[in-house]
Protein backbone atom coordinates (compact mmCIF):
# COMPACT_ATOMS: atom_id res chain seq x y z
CA UNK A 1 0.00 0.00 0.00
CA UNK A 2 1.33 3.45 -0.91
CA UNK A 3 0.75 6.08 1.79
CA UNK A 4 2.95 8.70 0.14
CA UNK A 5 0.30 11.40 0.70
CA UNK A 6 -0.01 10.73 4.43
CA UNK A 7 2.59 12.50 6.55
CA UNK A 8 1.68 12.07 10.20
CA UNK A 9 3.36 14.31 12.74
CA UNK A 10 5.46 12.52 15.38
CA UNK A 11 3.15 13.67 18.18
CA UNK A 12 -0.09 12.50 16.51
CA UNK A 13 -2.59 10.97 18.95
CA UNK A 14 -2.64 7.19 19.11
CA UNK A 15 -6.44 7.16 18.88
CA UNK A 16 -6.74 8.67 15.40
CA UNK A 17 -7.73 6.35 12.55
CA UNK A 18 -8.23 6.77 8.81
CA UNK A 19 -9.50 4.60 5.96
CA UNK A 20 -6.02 3.97 4.58
CA UNK A 21 -5.19 1.91 7.67
CA UNK A 22 -7.77 -0.70 6.70
CA UNK A 23 -7.90 -0.70 2.89
CA UNK A 24 -4.94 -2.28 1.15
CA UNK A 25 -5.16 -1.30 -2.50
CA UNK A 26 -2.87 0.36 -4.96
CA UNK A 27 -3.58 4.04 -5.51
CA UNK A 28 -5.46 4.68 -8.75
CA UNK A 29 -3.87 7.70 -10.48
CA UNK A 30 -7.09 8.36 -12.43
CA UNK A 31 -9.04 9.06 -9.23
CA UNK A 32 -8.60 12.62 -7.93
CA UNK A 33 -7.64 12.85 -4.26
CA UNK A 34 -7.35 15.77 -1.92
CA UNK A 35 -4.44 14.12 -0.10
CA UNK A 36 -6.18 14.52 3.26
CA UNK A 37 -7.81 11.39 4.67
CA UNK A 38 -11.08 11.45 6.56
CA UNK A 39 -10.22 10.70 10.17
CA UNK A 40 -12.08 9.51 13.24
CA UNK A 41 -11.33 8.87 16.89
CA UNK A 42 -11.19 5.37 18.36
CA UNK A 43 -12.67 6.63 21.63
CA UNK A 44 -15.75 8.32 20.14
CA UNK A 45 -16.03 6.40 16.84
CA UNK A 46 -16.79 9.60 14.93
CA UNK A 47 -15.09 12.73 13.59
CA UNK A 48 -15.13 14.49 16.97
CA UNK A 49 -12.77 13.66 19.80
CA UNK A 50 -13.80 13.34 23.45
CA UNK A 51 -13.04 17.05 23.84
CA UNK A 52 -15.65 17.95 21.19
CA UNK A 53 -13.06 19.13 18.67
CA UNK A 54 -12.65 17.82 15.11
CA UNK A 55 -10.33 14.86 14.61
CA UNK A 56 -7.51 15.80 12.26
CA UNK A 57 -3.98 14.51 11.66
CA UNK A 58 -2.48 17.90 12.61
CA UNK A 59 -4.90 18.93 15.37
CA UNK A 60 -4.81 15.65 17.33
CA UNK A 61 -1.61 16.36 19.21
CA UNK A 62 -0.26 16.86 22.74
CA UNK A 63 -2.12 20.18 23.10
CA UNK A 64 -5.49 18.38 23.32
CA UNK A 65 -6.83 17.16 26.66
CA UNK A 66 -7.77 13.77 25.16
CA UNK A 67 -4.33 13.11 23.59
CA UNK A 68 -2.87 9.65 24.13
CA UNK A 69 0.62 8.72 22.98
XYZ file of N, CA and C in Angstrom:
207
model
N 0.852 -1.180 0.000
C 0.000 0.000 0.000
C 0.888 1.230 0.000
N 0.542 2.231 -0.781
C 1.328 3.451 -0.906
C 0.662 4.574 -0.121
N 1.276 4.982 0.984
C 0.748 6.077 1.790
C 1.577 7.342 1.614
N 2.068 7.570 0.404
C 2.947 8.702 0.142
C 2.304 10.034 0.491
N 0.979 10.152 0.399
C 0.301 11.401 0.697
C 0.054 11.626 2.174
N 0.288 10.627 2.994
C -0.009 10.730 4.430
C 1.281 10.977 5.180
N 1.409 12.138 5.763
C 2.586 12.503 6.553
C 2.117 12.814 7.963
N 2.159 11.838 8.841
C 1.676 12.071 10.197
C 2.762 12.684 11.061
N 2.407 13.690 11.829
C 3.365 14.312 12.745
C 3.789 13.320 13.819
N 4.980 13.474 14.371
C 5.460 12.519 15.376
C 4.642 12.538 16.668
N 3.934 13.616 16.948
C 3.148 13.673 18.185
C 1.654 13.457 17.935
N 1.312 12.789 16.843
C -0.090 12.504 16.515
C -0.674 11.555 17.555
N -1.897 11.783 17.938
C -2.586 10.966 18.947
C -2.706 9.512 18.483
N -2.533 8.604 19.412
C -2.636 7.188 19.108
C -4.049 6.706 18.846
N -5.041 7.552 19.076
C -6.439 7.155 18.880
C -7.009 7.570 17.538
N -6.225 8.236 16.705
C -6.740 8.670 15.403
C -6.663 7.508 14.408
N -7.682 7.387 13.583
C -7.732 6.354 12.546
C -8.178 6.982 11.243
N -7.829 6.313 10.127
C -8.228 6.770 8.807
C -8.389 5.553 7.914
N -9.148 5.705 6.860
C -9.500 4.604 5.965
C -8.277 3.865 5.437
N -7.217 4.578 5.142
C -6.018 3.965 4.583
C -5.395 2.903 5.467
N -5.726 2.918 6.756
C -5.191 1.910 7.667
C -5.842 0.549 7.438
N -7.003 0.522 6.814
C -7.774 -0.701 6.698
C -7.984 -1.185 5.271
N -7.687 -0.353 4.284
C -7.903 -0.704 2.890
C -6.552 -0.845 2.211
N -6.225 -2.060 1.797
C -4.942 -2.278 1.151
C -5.146 -2.424 -0.357
N -5.062 -1.304 -1.047
C -5.164 -1.299 -2.498
C -4.111 -0.354 -3.049
N -3.774 -0.554 -4.287
C -2.867 0.364 -4.955
C -3.626 1.646 -5.279
N -2.944 2.770 -5.179
C -3.578 4.044 -5.507
C -3.859 4.109 -6.999
N -5.060 4.529 -7.355
C -5.463 4.680 -8.751
C -5.179 6.112 -9.176
N -4.220 6.331 -10.076
C -3.866 7.698 -10.481
C -4.963 8.430 -11.243
N -5.991 7.710 -11.704
C -7.086 8.357 -12.431
C -8.156 8.912 -11.491
N -8.063 8.580 -10.202
C -9.043 9.062 -9.228
C -8.462 10.266 -8.495
N -9.107 11.433 -8.626
C -8.597 12.621 -7.932
C -8.688 12.462 -6.417
N -7.663 12.917 -5.725
C -7.642 12.846 -4.261
C -7.209 14.180 -3.704
N -7.735 14.515 -2.554
C -7.346 15.773 -1.924
C -6.031 15.603 -1.170
N -5.645 14.365 -0.865
C -4.437 14.123 -0.101
C -4.691 14.072 1.391
N -5.846 14.535 1.844
C -6.184 14.518 3.261
C -7.200 13.415 3.528
N -6.852 12.459 4.381
C -7.807 11.389 4.675
C -8.889 11.857 5.638
N -10.024 11.203 5.581
C -11.075 11.447 6.559
C -10.703 10.663 7.804
N -10.676 11.320 8.931
C -10.217 10.699 10.175
C -11.336 10.583 11.188
N -11.166 9.641 12.118
C -12.081 9.512 13.239
C -11.301 9.086 14.471
N -11.944 9.188 15.607
C -11.325 8.870 16.891
C -11.791 7.493 17.359
N -10.856 6.688 17.837
C -11.186 5.367 18.357
C -12.108 5.475 19.576
N -11.901 6.488 20.395
C -12.675 6.629 21.627
C -14.132 7.006 21.383
N -14.382 7.863 20.396
C -15.750 8.320 20.138
C -16.387 7.644 18.921
N -15.579 7.043 18.071
C -16.031 6.395 16.836
C -16.716 7.360 15.878
N -16.298 8.638 15.915
C -16.789 9.600 14.934
C -15.718 10.665 14.702
N -16.068 11.714 13.989
C -15.090 12.726 13.588
C -14.800 13.762 14.672
N -15.413 13.609 15.843
C -15.127 14.494 16.968
C -14.450 13.698 18.074
N -13.442 14.301 18.680
C -12.765 13.663 19.795
C -13.557 13.832 21.075
N -13.115 13.216 22.166
C -13.798 13.337 23.454
C -13.897 14.780 23.947
N -13.021 15.643 23.448
C -13.041 17.049 23.844
C -13.987 17.890 22.985
N -14.696 17.246 22.037
C -15.650 17.952 21.188
C -15.040 18.638 19.986
N -13.735 18.504 19.805
C -13.057 19.129 18.673
C -12.918 18.132 17.519
N -12.768 18.655 16.310
C -12.654 17.821 15.111
C -11.362 17.001 15.142
N -11.476 15.746 14.718
C -10.328 14.857 14.605
C -9.605 15.180 13.305
N -8.316 15.414 13.416
C -7.509 15.805 12.261
C -6.064 15.392 12.523
N -5.355 14.984 11.493
C -3.981 14.513 11.659
C -3.060 15.565 12.286
N -3.330 16.837 12.051
C -2.481 17.897 12.609
C -2.985 18.389 13.968
N -4.308 18.384 14.144
C -4.899 18.933 15.368
C -4.868 17.952 16.537
N -4.813 16.656 16.259
C -4.813 15.647 17.326
C -3.385 15.452 17.832
N -2.973 16.373 18.701
C -1.605 16.361 19.211
C -1.607 16.579 20.722
N -0.430 16.748 21.289
C -0.258 16.860 22.737
C -1.015 18.031 23.364
N -1.412 19.008 22.567
C -2.119 20.178 23.101
C -3.564 19.858 23.489
N -4.101 18.736 23.026
C -5.491 18.381 23.315
C -5.592 17.587 24.605
N -6.652 17.830 25.356
C -6.831 17.157 26.655
C -7.029 15.652 26.510
N -7.488 15.195 25.369
C -7.767 13.767 25.158
C -6.595 13.027 24.503
N -5.496 13.704 24.251
C -4.329 13.106 23.589
C -3.816 11.881 24.341
N -3.524 10.835 23.578
C -2.870 9.648 24.132
C -1.728 9.255 23.204
N -0.575 9.037 23.783
C 0.615 8.718 22.983
C 0.474 7.395 22.281
